[in-house]
Tab-separated table of N, CA and C in Angstrom:
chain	number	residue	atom	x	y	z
A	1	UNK	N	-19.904	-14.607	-19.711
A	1	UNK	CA	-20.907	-14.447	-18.666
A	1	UNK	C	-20.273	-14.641	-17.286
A	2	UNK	N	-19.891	-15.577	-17.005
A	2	UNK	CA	-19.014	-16.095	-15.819
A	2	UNK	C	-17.983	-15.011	-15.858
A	3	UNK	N	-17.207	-14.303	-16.217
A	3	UNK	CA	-16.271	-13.137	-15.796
A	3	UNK	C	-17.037	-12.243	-15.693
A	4	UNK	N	-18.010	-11.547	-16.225
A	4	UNK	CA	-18.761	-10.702	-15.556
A	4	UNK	C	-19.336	-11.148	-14.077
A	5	UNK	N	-19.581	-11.833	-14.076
A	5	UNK	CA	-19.958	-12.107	-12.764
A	5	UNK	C	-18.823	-12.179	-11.557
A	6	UNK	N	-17.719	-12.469	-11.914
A	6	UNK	CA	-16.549	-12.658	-11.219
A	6	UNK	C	-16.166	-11.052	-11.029
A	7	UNK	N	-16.315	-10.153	-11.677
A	7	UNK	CA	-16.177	-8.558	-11.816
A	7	UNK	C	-17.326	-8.129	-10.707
A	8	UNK	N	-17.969	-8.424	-11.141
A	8	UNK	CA	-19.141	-7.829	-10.030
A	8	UNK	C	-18.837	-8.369	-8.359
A	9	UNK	N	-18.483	-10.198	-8.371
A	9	UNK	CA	-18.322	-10.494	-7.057
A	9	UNK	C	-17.461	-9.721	-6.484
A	10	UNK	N	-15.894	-9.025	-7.430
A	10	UNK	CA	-14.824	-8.820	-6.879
A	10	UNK	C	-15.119	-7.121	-6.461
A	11	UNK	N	-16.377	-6.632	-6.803
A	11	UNK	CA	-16.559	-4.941	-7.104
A	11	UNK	C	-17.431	-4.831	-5.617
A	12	UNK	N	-18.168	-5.725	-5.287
A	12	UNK	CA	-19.043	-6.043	-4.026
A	12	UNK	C	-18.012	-6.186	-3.120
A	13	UNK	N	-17.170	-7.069	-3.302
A	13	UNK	CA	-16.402	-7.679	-2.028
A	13	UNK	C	-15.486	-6.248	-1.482
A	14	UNK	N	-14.795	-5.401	-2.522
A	14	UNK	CA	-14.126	-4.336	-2.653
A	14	UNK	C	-15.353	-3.561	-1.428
A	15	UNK	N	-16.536	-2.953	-2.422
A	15	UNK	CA	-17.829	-2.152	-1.557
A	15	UNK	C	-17.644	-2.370	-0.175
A	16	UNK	N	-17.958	-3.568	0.240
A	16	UNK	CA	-17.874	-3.620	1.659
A	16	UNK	C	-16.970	-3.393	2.528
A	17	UNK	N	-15.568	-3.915	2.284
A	17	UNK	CA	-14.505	-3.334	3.162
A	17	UNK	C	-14.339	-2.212	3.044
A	18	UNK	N	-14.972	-0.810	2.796
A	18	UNK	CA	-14.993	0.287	2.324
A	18	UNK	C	-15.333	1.087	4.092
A	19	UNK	N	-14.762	1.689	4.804
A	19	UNK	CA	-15.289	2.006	6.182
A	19	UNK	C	-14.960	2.798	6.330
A	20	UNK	N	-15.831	3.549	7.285
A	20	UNK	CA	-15.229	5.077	7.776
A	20	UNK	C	-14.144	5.213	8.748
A	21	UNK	N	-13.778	4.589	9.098
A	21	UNK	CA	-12.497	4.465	9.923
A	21	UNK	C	-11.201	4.803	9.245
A	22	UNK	N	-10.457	5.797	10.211
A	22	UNK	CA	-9.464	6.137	9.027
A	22	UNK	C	-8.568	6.434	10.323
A	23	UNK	N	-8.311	5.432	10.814
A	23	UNK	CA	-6.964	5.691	11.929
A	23	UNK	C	-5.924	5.618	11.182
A	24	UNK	N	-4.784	6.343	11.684
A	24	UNK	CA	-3.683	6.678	11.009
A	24	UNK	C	-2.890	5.364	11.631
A	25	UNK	N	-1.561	5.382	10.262
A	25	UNK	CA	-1.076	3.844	10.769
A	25	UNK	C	0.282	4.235	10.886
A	26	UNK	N	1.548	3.947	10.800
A	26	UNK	CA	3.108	3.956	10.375
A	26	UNK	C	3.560	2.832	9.140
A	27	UNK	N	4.681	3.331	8.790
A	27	UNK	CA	5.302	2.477	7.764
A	27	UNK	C	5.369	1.312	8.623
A	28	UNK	N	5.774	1.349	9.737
A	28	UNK	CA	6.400	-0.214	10.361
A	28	UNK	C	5.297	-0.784	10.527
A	29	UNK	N	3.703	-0.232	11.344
A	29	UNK	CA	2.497	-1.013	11.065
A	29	UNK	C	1.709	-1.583	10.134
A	30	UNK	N	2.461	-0.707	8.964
A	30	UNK	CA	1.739	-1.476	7.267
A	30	UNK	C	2.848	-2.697	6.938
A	31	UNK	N	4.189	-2.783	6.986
A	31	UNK	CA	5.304	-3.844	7.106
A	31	UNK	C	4.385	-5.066	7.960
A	32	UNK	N	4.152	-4.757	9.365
A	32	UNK	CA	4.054	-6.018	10.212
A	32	UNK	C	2.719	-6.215	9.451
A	33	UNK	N	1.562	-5.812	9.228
A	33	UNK	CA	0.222	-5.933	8.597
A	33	UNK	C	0.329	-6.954	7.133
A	34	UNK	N	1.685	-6.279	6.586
A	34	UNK	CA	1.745	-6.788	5.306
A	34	UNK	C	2.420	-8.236	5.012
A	35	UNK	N	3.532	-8.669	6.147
A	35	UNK	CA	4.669	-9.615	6.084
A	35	UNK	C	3.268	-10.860	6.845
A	36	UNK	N	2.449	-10.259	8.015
A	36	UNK	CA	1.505	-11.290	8.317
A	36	UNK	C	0.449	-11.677	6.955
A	37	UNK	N	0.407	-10.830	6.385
A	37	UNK	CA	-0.668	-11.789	5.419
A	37	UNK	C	-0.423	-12.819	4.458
A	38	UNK	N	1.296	-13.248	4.080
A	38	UNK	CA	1.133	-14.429	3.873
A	38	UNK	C	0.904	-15.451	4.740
A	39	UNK	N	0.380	-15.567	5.952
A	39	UNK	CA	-0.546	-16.599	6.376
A	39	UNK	C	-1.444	-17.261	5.486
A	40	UNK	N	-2.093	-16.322	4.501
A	40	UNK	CA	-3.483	-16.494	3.895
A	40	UNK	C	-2.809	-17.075	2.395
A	41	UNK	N	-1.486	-16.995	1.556
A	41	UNK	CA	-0.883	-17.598	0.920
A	41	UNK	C	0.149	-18.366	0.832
A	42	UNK	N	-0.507	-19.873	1.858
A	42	UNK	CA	0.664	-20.666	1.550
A	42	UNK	C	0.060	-22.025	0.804
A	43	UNK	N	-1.092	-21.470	0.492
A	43	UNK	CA	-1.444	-22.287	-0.731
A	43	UNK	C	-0.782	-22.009	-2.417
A	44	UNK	N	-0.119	-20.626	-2.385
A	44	UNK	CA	-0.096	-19.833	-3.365
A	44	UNK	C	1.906	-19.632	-3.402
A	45	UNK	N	2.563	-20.225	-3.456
A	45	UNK	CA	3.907	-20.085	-3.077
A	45	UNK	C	4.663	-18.499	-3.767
A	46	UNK	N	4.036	-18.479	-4.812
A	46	UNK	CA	4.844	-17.168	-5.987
A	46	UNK	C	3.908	-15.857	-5.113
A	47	UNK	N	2.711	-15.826	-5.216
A	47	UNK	CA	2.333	-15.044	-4.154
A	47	UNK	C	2.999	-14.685	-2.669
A	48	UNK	N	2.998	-15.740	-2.245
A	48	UNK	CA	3.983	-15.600	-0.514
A	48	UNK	C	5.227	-14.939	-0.656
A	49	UNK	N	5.744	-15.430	-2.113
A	49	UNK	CA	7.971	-14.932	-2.329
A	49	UNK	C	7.312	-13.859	-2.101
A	50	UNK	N	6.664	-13.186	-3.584
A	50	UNK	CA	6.351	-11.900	-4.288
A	50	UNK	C	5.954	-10.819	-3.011
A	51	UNK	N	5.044	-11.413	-1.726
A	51	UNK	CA	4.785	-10.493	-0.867
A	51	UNK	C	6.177	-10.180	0.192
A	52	UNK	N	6.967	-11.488	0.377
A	52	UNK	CA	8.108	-11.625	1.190
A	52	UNK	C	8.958	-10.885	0.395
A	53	UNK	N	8.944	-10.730	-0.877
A	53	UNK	CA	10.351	-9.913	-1.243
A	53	UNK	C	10.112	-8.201	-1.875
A	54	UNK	N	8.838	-7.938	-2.188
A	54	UNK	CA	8.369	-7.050	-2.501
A	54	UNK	C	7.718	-5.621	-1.061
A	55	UNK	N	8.259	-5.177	-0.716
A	55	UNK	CA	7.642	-4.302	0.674
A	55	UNK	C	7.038	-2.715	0.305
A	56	UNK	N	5.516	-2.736	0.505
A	56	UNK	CA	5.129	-1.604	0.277
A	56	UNK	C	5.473	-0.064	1.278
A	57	UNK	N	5.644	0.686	0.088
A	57	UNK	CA	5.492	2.239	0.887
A	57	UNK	C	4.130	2.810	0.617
A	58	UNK	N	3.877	3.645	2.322
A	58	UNK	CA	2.797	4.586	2.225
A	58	UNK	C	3.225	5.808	1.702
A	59	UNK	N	2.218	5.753	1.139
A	59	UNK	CA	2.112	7.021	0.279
A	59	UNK	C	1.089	8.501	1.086
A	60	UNK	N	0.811	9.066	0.620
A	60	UNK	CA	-0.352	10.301	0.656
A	60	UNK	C	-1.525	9.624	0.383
A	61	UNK	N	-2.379	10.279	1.631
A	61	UNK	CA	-4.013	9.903	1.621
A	61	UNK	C	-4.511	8.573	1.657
A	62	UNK	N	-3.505	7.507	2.385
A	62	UNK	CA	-3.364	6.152	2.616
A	62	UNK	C	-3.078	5.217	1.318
A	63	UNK	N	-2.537	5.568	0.578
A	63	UNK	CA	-2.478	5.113	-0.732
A	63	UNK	C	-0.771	4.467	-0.851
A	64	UNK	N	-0.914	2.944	-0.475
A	64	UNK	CA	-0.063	2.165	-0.574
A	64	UNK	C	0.785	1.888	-2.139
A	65	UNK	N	1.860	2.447	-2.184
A	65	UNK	CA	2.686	1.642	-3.066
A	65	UNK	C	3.460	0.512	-3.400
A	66	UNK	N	3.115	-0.316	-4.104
A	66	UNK	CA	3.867	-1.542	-4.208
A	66	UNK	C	5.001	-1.820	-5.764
A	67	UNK	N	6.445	-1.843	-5.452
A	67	UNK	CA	7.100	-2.075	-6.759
A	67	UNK	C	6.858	-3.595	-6.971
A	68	UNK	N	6.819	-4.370	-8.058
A	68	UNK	CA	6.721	-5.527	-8.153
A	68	UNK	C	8.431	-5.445	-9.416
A	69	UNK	N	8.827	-6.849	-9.387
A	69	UNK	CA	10.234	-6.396	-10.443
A	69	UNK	C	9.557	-7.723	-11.617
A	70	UNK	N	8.358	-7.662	-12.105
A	70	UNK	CA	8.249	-8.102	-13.704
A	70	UNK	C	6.819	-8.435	-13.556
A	71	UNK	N	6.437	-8.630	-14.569
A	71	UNK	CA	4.811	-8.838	-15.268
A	71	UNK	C	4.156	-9.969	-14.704
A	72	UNK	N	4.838	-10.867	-14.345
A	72	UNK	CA	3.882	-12.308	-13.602
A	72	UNK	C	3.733	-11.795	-12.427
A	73	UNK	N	4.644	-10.999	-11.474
A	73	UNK	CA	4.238	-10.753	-9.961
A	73	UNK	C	3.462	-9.632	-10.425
A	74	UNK	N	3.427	-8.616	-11.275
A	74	UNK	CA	2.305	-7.660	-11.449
A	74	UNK	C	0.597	-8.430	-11.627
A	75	UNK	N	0.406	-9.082	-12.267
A	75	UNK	CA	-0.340	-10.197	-12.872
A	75	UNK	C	-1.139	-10.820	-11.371
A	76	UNK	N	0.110	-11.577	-10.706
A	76	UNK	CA	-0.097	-12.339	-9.540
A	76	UNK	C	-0.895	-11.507	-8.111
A	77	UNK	N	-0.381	-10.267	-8.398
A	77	UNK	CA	-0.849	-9.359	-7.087
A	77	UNK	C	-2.047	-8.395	-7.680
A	78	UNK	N	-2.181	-8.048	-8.880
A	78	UNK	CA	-3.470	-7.889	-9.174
A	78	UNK	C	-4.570	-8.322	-8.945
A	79	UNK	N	-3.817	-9.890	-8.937
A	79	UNK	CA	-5.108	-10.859	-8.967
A	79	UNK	C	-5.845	-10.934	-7.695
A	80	UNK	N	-4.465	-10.667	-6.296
A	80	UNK	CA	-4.490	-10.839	-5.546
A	80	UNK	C	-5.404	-8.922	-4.676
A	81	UNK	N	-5.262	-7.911	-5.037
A	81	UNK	CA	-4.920	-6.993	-4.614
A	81	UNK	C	-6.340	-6.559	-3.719
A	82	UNK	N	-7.919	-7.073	-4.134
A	82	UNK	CA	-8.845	-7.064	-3.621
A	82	UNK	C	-8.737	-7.366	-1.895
A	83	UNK	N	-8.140	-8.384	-1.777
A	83	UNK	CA	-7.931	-9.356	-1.085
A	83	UNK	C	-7.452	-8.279	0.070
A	84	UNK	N	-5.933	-8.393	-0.511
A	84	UNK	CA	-5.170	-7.386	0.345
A	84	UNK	C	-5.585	-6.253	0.872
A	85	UNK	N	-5.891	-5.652	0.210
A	85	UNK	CA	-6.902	-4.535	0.761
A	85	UNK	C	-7.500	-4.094	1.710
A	86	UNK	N	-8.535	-5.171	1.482
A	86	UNK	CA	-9.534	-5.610	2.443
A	86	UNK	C	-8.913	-6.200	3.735
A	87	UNK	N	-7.770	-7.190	3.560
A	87	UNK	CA	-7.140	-7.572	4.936
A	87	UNK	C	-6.399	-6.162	5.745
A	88	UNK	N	-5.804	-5.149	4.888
A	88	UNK	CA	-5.164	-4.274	5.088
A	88	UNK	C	-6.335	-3.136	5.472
A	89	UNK	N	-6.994	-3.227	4.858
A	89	UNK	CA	-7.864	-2.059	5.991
A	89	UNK	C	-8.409	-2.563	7.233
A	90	UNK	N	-8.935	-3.425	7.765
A	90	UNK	CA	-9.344	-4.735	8.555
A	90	UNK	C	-8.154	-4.141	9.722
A	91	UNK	N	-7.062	-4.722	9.164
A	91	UNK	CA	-6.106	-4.919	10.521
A	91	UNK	C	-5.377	-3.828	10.933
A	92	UNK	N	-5.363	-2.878	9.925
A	92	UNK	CA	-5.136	-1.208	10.447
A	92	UNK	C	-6.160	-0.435	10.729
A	93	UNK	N	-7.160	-0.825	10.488
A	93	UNK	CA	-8.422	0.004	10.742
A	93	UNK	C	-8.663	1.623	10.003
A	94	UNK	N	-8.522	1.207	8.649
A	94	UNK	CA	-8.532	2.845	8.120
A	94	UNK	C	-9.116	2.091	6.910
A	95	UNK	N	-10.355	2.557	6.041
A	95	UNK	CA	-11.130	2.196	5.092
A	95	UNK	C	-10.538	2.860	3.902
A	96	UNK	N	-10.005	4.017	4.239
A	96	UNK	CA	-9.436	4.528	2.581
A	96	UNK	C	-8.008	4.244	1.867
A	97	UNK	N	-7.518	3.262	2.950
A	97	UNK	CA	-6.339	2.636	2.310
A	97	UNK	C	-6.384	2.240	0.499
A	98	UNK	N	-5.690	2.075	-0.387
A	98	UNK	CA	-5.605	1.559	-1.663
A	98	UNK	C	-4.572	1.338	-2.001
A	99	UNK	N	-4.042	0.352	-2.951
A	99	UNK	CA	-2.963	-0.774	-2.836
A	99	UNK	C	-2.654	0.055	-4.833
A	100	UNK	N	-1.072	0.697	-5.089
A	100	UNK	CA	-0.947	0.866	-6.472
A	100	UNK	C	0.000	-0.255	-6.520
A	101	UNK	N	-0.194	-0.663	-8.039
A	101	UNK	CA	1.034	-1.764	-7.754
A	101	UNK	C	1.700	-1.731	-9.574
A	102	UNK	N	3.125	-1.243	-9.523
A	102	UNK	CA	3.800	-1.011	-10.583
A	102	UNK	C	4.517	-1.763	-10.715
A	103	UNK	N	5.394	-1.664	-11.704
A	103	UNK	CA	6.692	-2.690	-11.910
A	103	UNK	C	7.894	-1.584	-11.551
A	104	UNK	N	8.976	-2.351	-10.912
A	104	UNK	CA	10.272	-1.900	-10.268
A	104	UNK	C	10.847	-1.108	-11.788
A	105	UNK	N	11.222	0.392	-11.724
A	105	UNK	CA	12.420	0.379	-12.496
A	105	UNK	C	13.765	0.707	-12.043
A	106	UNK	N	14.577	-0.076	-13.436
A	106	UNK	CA	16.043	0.035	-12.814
A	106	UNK	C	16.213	1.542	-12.361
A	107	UNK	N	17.242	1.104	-11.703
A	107	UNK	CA	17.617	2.347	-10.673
A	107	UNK	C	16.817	3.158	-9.865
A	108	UNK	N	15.176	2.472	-9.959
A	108	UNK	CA	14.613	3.054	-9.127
A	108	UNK	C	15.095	2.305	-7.654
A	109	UNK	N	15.096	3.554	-6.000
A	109	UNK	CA	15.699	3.316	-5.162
A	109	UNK	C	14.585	2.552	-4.223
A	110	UNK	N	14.939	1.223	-3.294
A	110	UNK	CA	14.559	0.697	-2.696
A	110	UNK	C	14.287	0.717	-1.235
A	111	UNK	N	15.396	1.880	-0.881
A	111	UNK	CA	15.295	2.146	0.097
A	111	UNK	C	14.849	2.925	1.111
A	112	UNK	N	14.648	2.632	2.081
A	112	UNK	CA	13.547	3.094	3.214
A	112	UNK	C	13.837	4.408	3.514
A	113	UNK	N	13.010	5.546	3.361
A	113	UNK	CA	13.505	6.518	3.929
A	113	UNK	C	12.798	6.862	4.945
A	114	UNK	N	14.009	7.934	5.282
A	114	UNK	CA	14.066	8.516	7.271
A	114	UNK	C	12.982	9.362	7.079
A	115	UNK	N	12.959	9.681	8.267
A	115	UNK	CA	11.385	10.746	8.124
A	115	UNK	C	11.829	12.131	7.624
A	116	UNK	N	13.556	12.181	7.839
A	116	UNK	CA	14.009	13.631	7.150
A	116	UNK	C	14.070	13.811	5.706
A	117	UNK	N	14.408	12.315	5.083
A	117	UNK	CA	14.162	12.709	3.966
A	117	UNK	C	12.962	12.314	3.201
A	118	UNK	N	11.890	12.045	3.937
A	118	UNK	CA	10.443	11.926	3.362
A	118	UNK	C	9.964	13.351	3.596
A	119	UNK	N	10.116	13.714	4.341
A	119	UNK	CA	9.983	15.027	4.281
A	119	UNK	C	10.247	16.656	3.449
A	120	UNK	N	11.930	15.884	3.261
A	120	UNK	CA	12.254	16.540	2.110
A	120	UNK	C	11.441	16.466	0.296
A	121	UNK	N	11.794	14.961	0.801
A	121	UNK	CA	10.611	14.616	-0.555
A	121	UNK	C	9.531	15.265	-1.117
A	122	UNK	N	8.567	15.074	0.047
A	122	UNK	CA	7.434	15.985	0.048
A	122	UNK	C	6.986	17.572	-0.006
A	123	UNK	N	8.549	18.279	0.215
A	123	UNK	CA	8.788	19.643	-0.014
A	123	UNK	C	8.494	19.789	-1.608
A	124	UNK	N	9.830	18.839	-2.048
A	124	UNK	CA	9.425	18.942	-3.179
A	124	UNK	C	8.195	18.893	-3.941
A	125	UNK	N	7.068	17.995	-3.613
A	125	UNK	CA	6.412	18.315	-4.114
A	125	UNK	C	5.239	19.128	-4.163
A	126	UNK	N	5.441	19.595	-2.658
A	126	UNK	CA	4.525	20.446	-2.329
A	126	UNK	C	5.215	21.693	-1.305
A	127	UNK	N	5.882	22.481	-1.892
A	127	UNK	CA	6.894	23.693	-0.857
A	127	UNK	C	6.311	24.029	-0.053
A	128	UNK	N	4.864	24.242	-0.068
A	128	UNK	CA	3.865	25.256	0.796
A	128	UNK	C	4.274	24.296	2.208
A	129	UNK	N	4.627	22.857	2.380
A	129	UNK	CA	5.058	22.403	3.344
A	129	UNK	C	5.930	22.704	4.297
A	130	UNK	N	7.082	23.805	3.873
A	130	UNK	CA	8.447	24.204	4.043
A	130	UNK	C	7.695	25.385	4.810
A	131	UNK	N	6.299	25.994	4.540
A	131	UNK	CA	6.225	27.093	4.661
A	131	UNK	C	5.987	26.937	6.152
A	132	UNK	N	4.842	26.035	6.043
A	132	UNK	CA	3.406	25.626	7.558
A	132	UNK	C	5.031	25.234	8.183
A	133	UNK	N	6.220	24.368	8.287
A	133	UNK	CA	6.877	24.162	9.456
A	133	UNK	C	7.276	25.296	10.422
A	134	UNK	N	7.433	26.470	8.936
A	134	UNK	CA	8.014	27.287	9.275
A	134	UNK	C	6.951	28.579	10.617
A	135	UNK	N	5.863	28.579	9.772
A	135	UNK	CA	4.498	29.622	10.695
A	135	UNK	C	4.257	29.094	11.587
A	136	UNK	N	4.255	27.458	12.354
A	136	UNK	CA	3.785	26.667	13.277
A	136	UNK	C	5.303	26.423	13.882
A	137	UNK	N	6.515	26.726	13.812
A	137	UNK	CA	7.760	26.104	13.928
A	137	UNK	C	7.374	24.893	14.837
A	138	UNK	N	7.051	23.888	13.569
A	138	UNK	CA	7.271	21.751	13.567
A	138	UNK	C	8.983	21.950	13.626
A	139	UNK	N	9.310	20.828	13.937
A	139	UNK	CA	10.163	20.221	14.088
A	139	UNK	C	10.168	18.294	13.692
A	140	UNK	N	10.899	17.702	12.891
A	140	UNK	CA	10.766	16.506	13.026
A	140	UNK	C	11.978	16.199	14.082
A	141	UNK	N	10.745	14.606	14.246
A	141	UNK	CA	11.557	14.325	15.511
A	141	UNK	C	12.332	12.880	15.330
């Protein structure tokens, strides 16, 4: 009975931070957004590492990725991920943000990419991208 109810508090609390605001943010504004919210866990120490050593990428359609590297920080930020959310749409001001959160695999790469090769990235998965630079001649800058 009591976990249903804990499902529902956590499905409400979710509802509300839900807003039409959908200002666009940068990787470096979801970093500073994200490294400030252990403020709110230093009651929680494995939480605080897990956010300090773990750094999300934006994804498409505001949809935050998070690698976690094993099952207790998956566990730990689940638990946590309502939370985040909600602080993370709040302080960027965009309501359709959403937080995925996987486990690290080996040799998957950690590192930050340039806007040339996010770009490239995104060719890949969508060429018609390669096309619009080309009919509008974009340029990254």
């Amino acid at each position: 009975m009591q976990k249903k109810e804990e499902i529902i508090v956590k499905q409400q609390e979710e509802q509300m931070s839900i807003s039409s605001e959908k200002e666009d943010f940068t990787q470096e504004a979801l970093i500073r957004a994200w490294n400030a919210y252990t403020q709110f866990a230093t009651e929680k120490p494995v939480l605080q590492q897990t956010i300090q050593q773990c750094k999300p990428v934006l994804g498409t359609d505001y949809r935050i990725i998070l690698a976690v590297y094993n099952s207790s920080q998956e566990e730990i930020m689940m638990n946590e991920r309502i939370r985040i959310v909600n602080y993370l749409r709040k302080t960027l001001h965009n309501g359709s943000i959403d937080l995925d959160i996987r486990i690290y695999e080996a040799g998957e790469s950690t590192k930050m990419l340039t806007k040339k090769e996010l770009f490239i990235q995104m060719i890949g998965h969508n060429p018609n991208l390669k096309k619009l630079t080309k009919e509008f001649d974009l340029e990254l800058s």
